[in-house]
């Protein structure tokens, strides 16, 4: 199964939502479609970002990438309900490197 990462900048919380709800929303959205292998929260150049690594069912490269992007967008939409967001990136693991899809 190919491994992907969804990396999403978090620029703020919506009123009434605790910080931990951001990762919960992201994880719930992705886990409803794929196996989530790992999650992390990092601060990159002063901006928080969440990263979720997940597996996509094997198919053609194009189909796998399309499924990963679709799932990352669903994750983005779920997070937007509790936080404001910035850039979303989707990456695929190839020969030991993470490459944009």
PDB file of C-alpha atoms in Angstrom:
ATOM      1  CA  UNK A   1       0.000   0.000   0.000  1.00  0.00           C
ATOM      2  CA  UNK A   2       1.389   3.400  -0.953  1.00  0.00           C
ATOM      3  CA  UNK A   3       2.087   5.883   1.826  1.00  0.00           C
ATOM      4  CA  UNK A   4       0.970   9.510   1.631  1.00  0.00           C
ATOM      5  CA  UNK A   5       1.165  12.587   3.837  1.00  0.00           C
ATOM      6  CA  UNK A   6      -1.340  15.398   4.171  1.00  0.00           C
ATOM      7  CA  UNK A   7       0.316  18.524   5.576  1.00  0.00           C
ATOM      8  CA  UNK A   8      -1.977  21.398   6.553  1.00  0.00           C
ATOM      9  CA  UNK A   9      -1.106  24.803   7.991  1.00  0.00           C
ATOM     10  CA  UNK A  10      -3.264  25.916  10.923  1.00  0.00           C
ATOM     11  CA  UNK A  11      -3.648  29.685  11.166  1.00  0.00           C
ATOM     12  CA  UNK A  12      -6.162  29.949  14.019  1.00  0.00           C
ATOM     13  CA  UNK A  13      -8.920  28.310  16.037  1.00  0.00           C
ATOM     14  CA  UNK A  14     -12.596  28.967  15.512  1.00  0.00           C
ATOM     15  CA  UNK A  15     -14.377  30.172  18.684  1.00  0.00           C
ATOM     16  CA  UNK A  16     -15.304  27.464  21.155  1.00  0.00           C
ATOM     17  CA  UNK A  17     -12.856  24.845  19.850  1.00  0.00           C
ATOM     18  CA  UNK A  18      -9.940  23.605  21.943  1.00  0.00           C
ATOM     19  CA  UNK A  19      -6.592  23.090  20.167  1.00  0.00           C
ATOM     20  CA  UNK A  20      -6.758  19.286  20.403  1.00  0.00           C
ATOM     21  CA  UNK A  21      -9.956  19.303  18.337  1.00  0.00           C
ATOM     22  CA  UNK A  22      -7.927  20.235  15.226  1.00  0.00           C
ATOM     23  CA  UNK A  23      -6.014  16.948  15.148  1.00  0.00           C
ATOM     24  CA  UNK A  24      -9.120  14.987  16.154  1.00  0.00           C
ATOM     25  CA  UNK A  25     -11.084  16.401  13.221  1.00  0.00           C
ATOM     26  CA  UNK A  26      -8.254  15.691  10.792  1.00  0.00           C
ATOM     27  CA  UNK A  27      -7.716  12.169  12.043  1.00  0.00           C
ATOM     28  CA  UNK A  28     -11.430  11.303  12.042  1.00  0.00           C
ATOM     29  CA  UNK A  29     -11.824  12.508   8.459  1.00  0.00           C
ATOM     30  CA  UNK A  30      -8.858  10.523   7.151  1.00  0.00           C
ATOM     31  CA  UNK A  31      -9.480   7.411   9.260  1.00  0.00           C
ATOM     32  CA  UNK A  32     -12.973   7.107   7.785  1.00  0.00           C
ATOM     33  CA  UNK A  33     -11.271   6.422   4.415  1.00  0.00           C
ATOM     34  CA  UNK A  34      -7.766   5.093   5.069  1.00  0.00           C
ATOM     35  CA  UNK A  35      -5.441   3.688   7.701  1.00  0.00           C
ATOM     36  CA  UNK A  36      -3.755   6.623   9.469  1.00  0.00           C
ATOM     37  CA  UNK A  37      -0.237   5.535  10.433  1.00  0.00           C
ATOM     38  CA  UNK A  38       1.048   8.623  12.240  1.00  0.00           C
ATOM     39  CA  UNK A  39       0.222  12.198  13.168  1.00  0.00           C
ATOM     40  CA  UNK A  40       2.341  15.137  14.205  1.00  0.00           C
ATOM     41  CA  UNK A  41       2.077  18.820  15.019  1.00  0.00           C
ATOM     42  CA  UNK A  42       5.031  21.020  14.089  1.00  0.00           C
ATOM     43  CA  UNK A  43       5.806  24.721  14.043  1.00  0.00           C
ATOM     44  CA  UNK A  44       7.411  25.721  10.740  1.00  0.00           C
ATOM     45  CA  UNK A  45       8.630  29.314  10.472  1.00  0.00           C
ATOM     46  CA  UNK A  46       6.258  30.266  13.265  1.00  0.00           C
ATOM     47  CA  UNK A  47       3.199  28.614  11.679  1.00  0.00           C
ATOM     48  CA  UNK A  48       1.649  25.481  13.194  1.00  0.00           C
ATOM     49  CA  UNK A  49       1.053  22.619  10.794  1.00  0.00           C
ATOM     50  CA  UNK A  50      -0.392  19.167  11.205  1.00  0.00           C
ATOM     51  CA  UNK A  51       0.912  16.169   9.298  1.00  0.00           C
ATOM     52  CA  UNK A  52      -0.978  12.909   8.917  1.00  0.00           C
ATOM     53  CA  UNK A  53       0.611   9.899   7.238  1.00  0.00           C
ATOM     54  CA  UNK A  54      -1.860   7.461   5.724  1.00  0.00           C
ATOM     55  CA  UNK A  55      -2.046   4.446   3.418  1.00  0.00           C
ATOM     56  CA  UNK A  56      -4.093   4.273   0.219  1.00  0.00           C
ATOM     57  CA  UNK A  57      -5.345   1.007  -1.258  1.00  0.00           C
ATOM     58  CA  UNK A  58      -3.104  -0.078  -4.128  1.00  0.00           C
ATOM     59  CA  UNK A  59      -4.238   0.747  -7.677  1.00  0.00           C
ATOM     60  CA  UNK A  60      -2.647   2.663 -10.537  1.00  0.00           C
ATOM     61  CA  UNK A  61      -0.382   5.565  -9.560  1.00  0.00           C
ATOM     62  CA  UNK A  62      -2.890   8.094 -10.887  1.00  0.00           C
ATOM     63  CA  UNK A  63      -5.803   6.505  -9.025  1.00  0.00           C
ATOM     64  CA  UNK A  64      -3.810   6.333  -5.781  1.00  0.00           C
ATOM     65  CA  UNK A  65      -2.817   9.992  -6.085  1.00  0.00           C
ATOM     66  CA  UNK A  66      -6.415  11.004  -6.849  1.00  0.00           C
ATOM     67  CA  UNK A  67      -7.692   9.103  -3.788  1.00  0.00           C
ATOM     68  CA  UNK A  68      -5.019  10.688  -1.595  1.00  0.00           C
ATOM     69  CA  UNK A  69      -5.856  14.201  -2.816  1.00  0.00           C
ATOM     70  CA  UNK A  70      -9.593  13.620  -2.393  1.00  0.00           C
ATOM     71  CA  UNK A  71      -9.050  12.368   1.155  1.00  0.00           C
ATOM     72  CA  UNK A  72      -6.737  15.269   2.002  1.00  0.00           C
ATOM     73  CA  UNK A  73      -9.400  17.723   0.795  1.00  0.00           C
ATOM     74  CA  UNK A  74     -11.989  15.961   2.983  1.00  0.00           C
ATOM     75  CA  UNK A  75      -9.574  16.279   5.916  1.00  0.00           C
ATOM     76  CA  UNK A  76      -9.121  19.976   5.106  1.00  0.00           C
ATOM     77  CA  UNK A  77     -12.893  20.521   5.085  1.00  0.00           C
ATOM     78  CA  UNK A  78     -13.262  18.777   8.461  1.00  0.00           C
ATOM     79  CA  UNK A  79     -10.493  20.888  10.011  1.00  0.00           C
ATOM     80  CA  UNK A  80     -11.997  24.092   8.558  1.00  0.00           C
ATOM     81  CA  UNK A  81     -15.016  23.529  10.804  1.00  0.00           C
ATOM     82  CA  UNK A  82     -12.842  23.988  13.915  1.00  0.00           C
ATOM     83  CA  UNK A  83      -9.895  26.076  12.689  1.00  0.00           C
ATOM     84  CA  UNK A  84      -8.761  28.429   9.976  1.00  0.00           C
ATOM     85  CA  UNK A  85      -6.181  26.925   7.661  1.00  0.00           C
ATOM     86  CA  UNK A  86      -3.469  27.819   5.214  1.00  0.00           C
ATOM     87  CA  UNK A  87      -1.697  25.735   2.605  1.00  0.00           C
ATOM     88  CA  UNK A  88      -2.535  22.030   2.166  1.00  0.00           C
ATOM     89  CA  UNK A  89       0.148  19.795   0.660  1.00  0.00           C
ATOM     90  CA  UNK A  90      -0.179  16.133  -0.314  1.00  0.00           C
ATOM     91  CA  UNK A  91       3.013  14.096  -0.571  1.00  0.00           C
ATOM     92  CA  UNK A  92       3.757  10.520  -1.656  1.00  0.00           C
ATOM     93  CA  UNK A  93       6.614   8.322  -0.479  1.00  0.00           C
ATOM     94  CA  UNK A  94       8.826   7.218  -3.380  1.00  0.00           C
ATOM     95  CA  UNK A  95      12.203   5.543  -2.940  1.00  0.00           C
ATOM     96  CA  UNK A  96      12.726   7.042   0.505  1.00  0.00           C
ATOM     97  CA  UNK A  97      11.636  10.601  -0.405  1.00  0.00           C
ATOM     98  CA  UNK A  98       8.396  12.525   0.077  1.00  0.00           C
ATOM     99  CA  UNK A  99       7.332  13.995  -3.266  1.00  0.00           C
ATOM    100  CA  UNK A 100       4.364  16.300  -4.047  1.00  0.00           C
ATOM    101  CA  UNK A 101       1.386  14.673  -5.736  1.00  0.00           C
TER     102      UNK A 101
END
